[in-house]
Amino acid sequence: MKLSEVMRVIDGKPITRAFDANLEVETAFGADLMSDALMCAQEGTLLMTGIINPQAVRTAEMVSSQAIMFVRCKIPQVETIKLAEEKNIHLIACPYTMFEACGRLYDVGLKSCDLPDTSLRQWRERFGKG
């Protein structure tokens, strides 16, 4: 899905100056714990978070994500925006809660990141098939 479509669905606004609305995202992952994002996100993932400090950009960089959506009307700090522009990571502002933004994007076909096999194995060991 192109960022232009993502922005249309969530009423998003670009934050970074160099913004490529034709950039494709394949999956999305929403979290405020960046350790969770490190576990699941990957290249082609739209990272959705309410964390507005540079750690969000560093996390996106580590998983090769090129786009971050800030939910709940949050606008990142100036240093976060500068870092994202240096790293060519696109930033989007969203007026919805994480729950609603995820639901809107899921509803139009954007897929979730896959959980690592270790997480699924632990789940099945504890609860059976899921």
PDB file of C-alpha atoms in Angstrom:
ATOM      1  CA  MET A   1       0.000   0.000   0.000  1.00  0.00           C
ATOM      2  CA  LYS A   2       1.329   3.439  -0.880  1.00  0.00           C
ATOM      3  CA  LEU A   3       1.795   6.050   1.827  1.00  0.00           C
ATOM      4  CA  SER A   4      -0.695   8.246  -0.018  1.00  0.00           C
ATOM      5  CA  GLU A   5      -3.377   5.583   0.578  1.00  0.00           C
ATOM      6  CA  VAL A   6      -2.312   5.167   4.215  1.00  0.00           C
ATOM      7  CA  MET A   7      -2.631   8.909   4.727  1.00  0.00           C
ATOM      8  CA  ARG A   8      -6.053   9.012   3.079  1.00  0.00           C
ATOM      9  CA  VAL A   9      -7.372   6.210   5.300  1.00  0.00           C
ATOM     10  CA  ILE A  10      -6.105   7.672   8.588  1.00  0.00           C
ATOM     11  CA  ASP A  11      -6.481  11.371   7.706  1.00  0.00           C
ATOM     12  CA  GLY A  12      -2.715  11.648   8.058  1.00  0.00           C
ATOM     13  CA  LYS A  13      -0.429  14.603   7.505  1.00  0.00           C
ATOM     14  CA  PRO A  14       3.231  14.405   6.447  1.00  0.00           C
ATOM     15  CA  ILE A  15       5.710  15.696   8.987  1.00  0.00           C
ATOM     16  CA  THR A  16       9.039  15.324   7.210  1.00  0.00           C
ATOM     17  CA  ARG A  17       9.880  17.722   4.393  1.00  0.00           C
ATOM     18  CA  ALA A  18      11.025  15.154   1.804  1.00  0.00           C
ATOM     19  CA  PHE A  19       7.960  12.946   1.718  1.00  0.00           C
ATOM     20  CA  ASP A  20       7.438  10.242  -0.918  1.00  0.00           C
ATOM     21  CA  ALA A  21       3.708   9.524  -1.067  1.00  0.00           C
ATOM     22  CA  ASN A  22       4.446   6.685  -3.515  1.00  0.00           C
ATOM     23  CA  LEU A  23       6.542   4.758  -0.988  1.00  0.00           C
ATOM     24  CA  GLU A  24       5.108   1.263  -0.523  1.00  0.00           C
ATOM     25  CA  VAL A  25       4.543  -0.299   2.870  1.00  0.00           C
ATOM     26  CA  GLU A  26       3.782  -4.016   2.971  1.00  0.00           C
ATOM     27  CA  THR A  27       2.843  -4.458   6.615  1.00  0.00           C
ATOM     28  CA  ALA A  28       2.148  -2.422   9.747  1.00  0.00           C
ATOM     29  CA  PHE A  29       3.023  -2.837  13.391  1.00  0.00           C
ATOM     30  CA  GLY A  30       1.700  -0.731  16.248  1.00  0.00           C
ATOM     31  CA  ALA A  31       3.453  -0.465  19.609  1.00  0.00           C
ATOM     32  CA  ASP A  32       4.670   1.974  22.187  1.00  0.00           C
ATOM     33  CA  LEU A  33       7.267  -0.495  23.419  1.00  0.00           C
ATOM     34  CA  MET A  34      10.103  -0.213  20.946  1.00  0.00           C
ATOM     35  CA  SER A  35      11.398  -3.618  22.080  1.00  0.00           C
ATOM     36  CA  ASP A  36       8.180  -5.125  20.677  1.00  0.00           C
ATOM     37  CA  ALA A  37       8.757  -3.326  17.394  1.00  0.00           C
ATOM     38  CA  LEU A  38      12.293  -4.706  17.244  1.00  0.00           C
ATOM     39  CA  MET A  39      10.848  -8.185  17.631  1.00  0.00           C
ATOM     40  CA  CYS A  40       8.255  -7.958  14.852  1.00  0.00           C
ATOM     41  CA  ALA A  41       8.844  -5.088  12.448  1.00  0.00           C
ATOM     42  CA  GLN A  42      10.905  -5.526   9.320  1.00  0.00           C
ATOM     43  CA  GLU A  43      11.726  -3.836   6.036  1.00  0.00           C
ATOM     44  CA  GLY A  44       8.571  -2.525   4.400  1.00  0.00           C
ATOM     45  CA  THR A  45       6.764  -2.099   7.725  1.00  0.00           C
ATOM     46  CA  LEU A  46       4.868   1.014   8.750  1.00  0.00           C
ATOM     47  CA  LEU A  47       5.742   1.531  12.410  1.00  0.00           C
ATOM     48  CA  MET A  48       2.807   3.014  14.346  1.00  0.00           C
ATOM     49  CA  THR A  49       3.523   4.517  17.760  1.00  0.00           C
ATOM     50  CA  GLY A  50       2.859   7.276  20.241  1.00  0.00           C
ATOM     51  CA  ILE A  51       6.551   7.510  21.136  1.00  0.00           C
ATOM     52  CA  ILE A  52       7.726  10.864  19.771  1.00  0.00           C
ATOM     53  CA  ASN A  53      11.372  10.860  20.811  1.00  0.00           C
ATOM     54  CA  PRO A  54      14.340   9.897  18.609  1.00  0.00           C
ATOM     55  CA  GLN A  55      14.139   6.304  19.874  1.00  0.00           C
ATOM     56  CA  ALA A  56      11.253   5.695  17.457  1.00  0.00           C
ATOM     57  CA  VAL A  57      13.456   6.711  14.522  1.00  0.00           C
ATOM     58  CA  ARG A  58      16.356   4.617  15.816  1.00  0.00           C
ATOM     59  CA  THR A  59      14.043   1.627  16.079  1.00  0.00           C
ATOM     60  CA  ALA A  60      12.713   2.138  12.554  1.00  0.00           C
ATOM     61  CA  GLU A  61      16.276   2.402  11.299  1.00  0.00           C
ATOM     62  CA  MET A  62      17.258  -0.871  13.002  1.00  0.00           C
ATOM     63  CA  VAL A  63      14.428  -2.797  11.335  1.00  0.00           C
ATOM     64  CA  SER A  64      14.804  -1.004   7.971  1.00  0.00           C
ATOM     65  CA  SER A  65      11.372   0.598   8.187  1.00  0.00           C
ATOM     66  CA  GLN A  66      11.057   3.738   6.080  1.00  0.00           C
ATOM     67  CA  ALA A  67       7.911   5.174   7.653  1.00  0.00           C
ATOM     68  CA  ILE A  68       6.587   5.970  11.120  1.00  0.00           C
ATOM     69  CA  MET A  69       3.051   7.044  11.967  1.00  0.00           C
ATOM     70  CA  PHE A  70       2.561   8.937  15.221  1.00  0.00           C
ATOM     71  CA  VAL A  71      -0.911   8.252  16.622  1.00  0.00           C
ATOM     72  CA  ARG A  72      -3.098  10.122  19.147  1.00  0.00           C
ATOM     73  CA  CYS A  73      -2.439  13.569  17.613  1.00  0.00           C
ATOM     74  CA  LYS A  74       1.191  13.424  18.752  1.00  0.00           C
ATOM     75  CA  ILE A  75       3.787  15.529  16.984  1.00  0.00           C
ATOM     76  CA  PRO A  76       7.408  14.461  17.423  1.00  0.00           C
ATOM     77  CA  GLN A  77      10.140  16.578  18.919  1.00  0.00           C
ATOM     78  CA  VAL A  78      12.223  18.703  16.537  1.00  0.00           C
ATOM     79  CA  GLU A  79      15.264  16.477  17.118  1.00  0.00           C
ATOM     80  CA  THR A  80      13.171  13.443  16.144  1.00  0.00           C
ATOM     81  CA  ILE A  81      12.115  15.088  12.878  1.00  0.00           C
ATOM     82  CA  LYS A  82      15.702  16.104  12.054  1.00  0.00           C
ATOM     83  CA  LEU A  83      16.966  12.587  12.714  1.00  0.00           C
ATOM     84  CA  ALA A  84      14.228  11.076  10.534  1.00  0.00           C
ATOM     85  CA  GLU A  85      15.110  13.440   7.700  1.00  0.00           C
ATOM     86  CA  GLU A  86      18.797  12.486   8.019  1.00  0.00           C
ATOM     87  CA  LYS A  87      17.862   8.789   7.865  1.00  0.00           C
ATOM     88  CA  ASN A  88      15.285   9.241   5.065  1.00  0.00           C
ATOM     89  CA  ILE A  89      12.481   7.927   7.244  1.00  0.00           C
ATOM     90  CA  HIS A  90       9.051   9.373   6.486  1.00  0.00           C
ATOM     91  CA  LEU A  91       6.977  10.646   9.409  1.00  0.00           C
ATOM     92  CA  ILE A  92       3.192  10.875   9.449  1.00  0.00           C
ATOM     93  CA  ALA A  93       0.884  12.493  12.010  1.00  0.00           C
ATOM     94  CA  CYS A  94      -2.419  10.732  12.723  1.00  0.00           C
ATOM     95  CA  PRO A  95      -5.375  12.074  14.734  1.00  0.00           C
ATOM     96  CA  TYR A  96      -6.664   8.631  15.786  1.00  0.00           C
ATOM     97  CA  THR A  97      -5.850   6.275  18.628  1.00  0.00           C
ATOM     98  CA  MET A  98      -3.566   3.351  17.848  1.00  0.00           C
ATOM     99  CA  PHE A  99      -6.564   1.019  17.975  1.00  0.00           C
ATOM    100  CA  GLU A 100      -8.585   2.996  15.446  1.00  0.00           C
ATOM    101  CA  ALA A 101      -5.642   3.688  13.116  1.00  0.00           C
ATOM    102  CA  CYS A 102      -4.716  -0.011  13.069  1.00  0.00           C
ATOM    103  CA  GLY A 103      -8.335  -0.983  12.467  1.00  0.00           C
ATOM    104  CA  ARG A 104      -8.764   1.466   9.603  1.00  0.00           C
ATOM    105  CA  LEU A 105      -5.622   0.210   7.874  1.00  0.00           C
ATOM    106  CA  TYR A 106      -6.453  -3.443   8.476  1.00  0.00           C
ATOM    107  CA  ASP A 107      -9.926  -2.825   7.072  1.00  0.00           C
ATOM    108  CA  VAL A 108      -8.482  -1.674   3.722  1.00  0.00           C
ATOM    109  CA  GLY A 109      -6.093  -4.617   3.462  1.00  0.00           C
ATOM    110  CA  LEU A 110      -2.802  -3.601   5.086  1.00  0.00           C
ATOM    111  CA  LYS A 111      -1.402  -6.718   6.711  1.00  0.00           C
ATOM    112  CA  SER A 112       0.129  -7.147  10.142  1.00  0.00           C
ATOM    113  CA  CYS A 113       3.735  -8.150  10.678  1.00  0.00           C
ATOM    114  CA  ASP A 114       4.243 -11.812  11.464  1.00  0.00           C
ATOM    115  CA  LEU A 115       5.196 -12.805  14.969  1.00  0.00           C
ATOM    116  CA  PRO A 116       8.553 -14.564  15.278  1.00  0.00           C
ATOM    117  CA  ASP A 117       8.383 -18.363  15.362  1.00  0.00           C
ATOM    118  CA  THR A 118       9.644 -18.378  18.956  1.00  0.00           C
ATOM    119  CA  SER A 119       6.641 -16.327  20.102  1.00  0.00           C
ATOM    120  CA  LEU A 120       4.183 -18.603  18.307  1.00  0.00           C
ATOM    121  CA  ARG A 121       5.895 -21.697  19.674  1.00  0.00           C
ATOM    122  CA  GLN A 122       5.680 -20.362  23.243  1.00  0.00           C
ATOM    123  CA  TRP A 123       1.997 -19.542  22.741  1.00  0.00           C
ATOM    124  CA  ARG A 124       1.194 -22.997  21.456  1.00  0.00           C
ATOM    125  CA  GLU A 125       3.159 -24.667  24.247  1.00  0.00           C
ATOM    126  CA  ARG A 126       1.130 -22.778  26.814  1.00  0.00           C
ATOM    127  CA  PHE A 127      -2.317 -22.624  25.229  1.00  0.00           C
ATOM    128  CA  GLY A 128      -2.358 -25.107  22.347  1.00  0.00           C
ATOM    129  CA  LYS A 129      -3.134 -24.195  18.744  1.00  0.00           C
ATOM    130  CA  GLY A 130      -4.055 -20.565  18.333  1.00  0.00           C
TER     131      GLY A 130
END
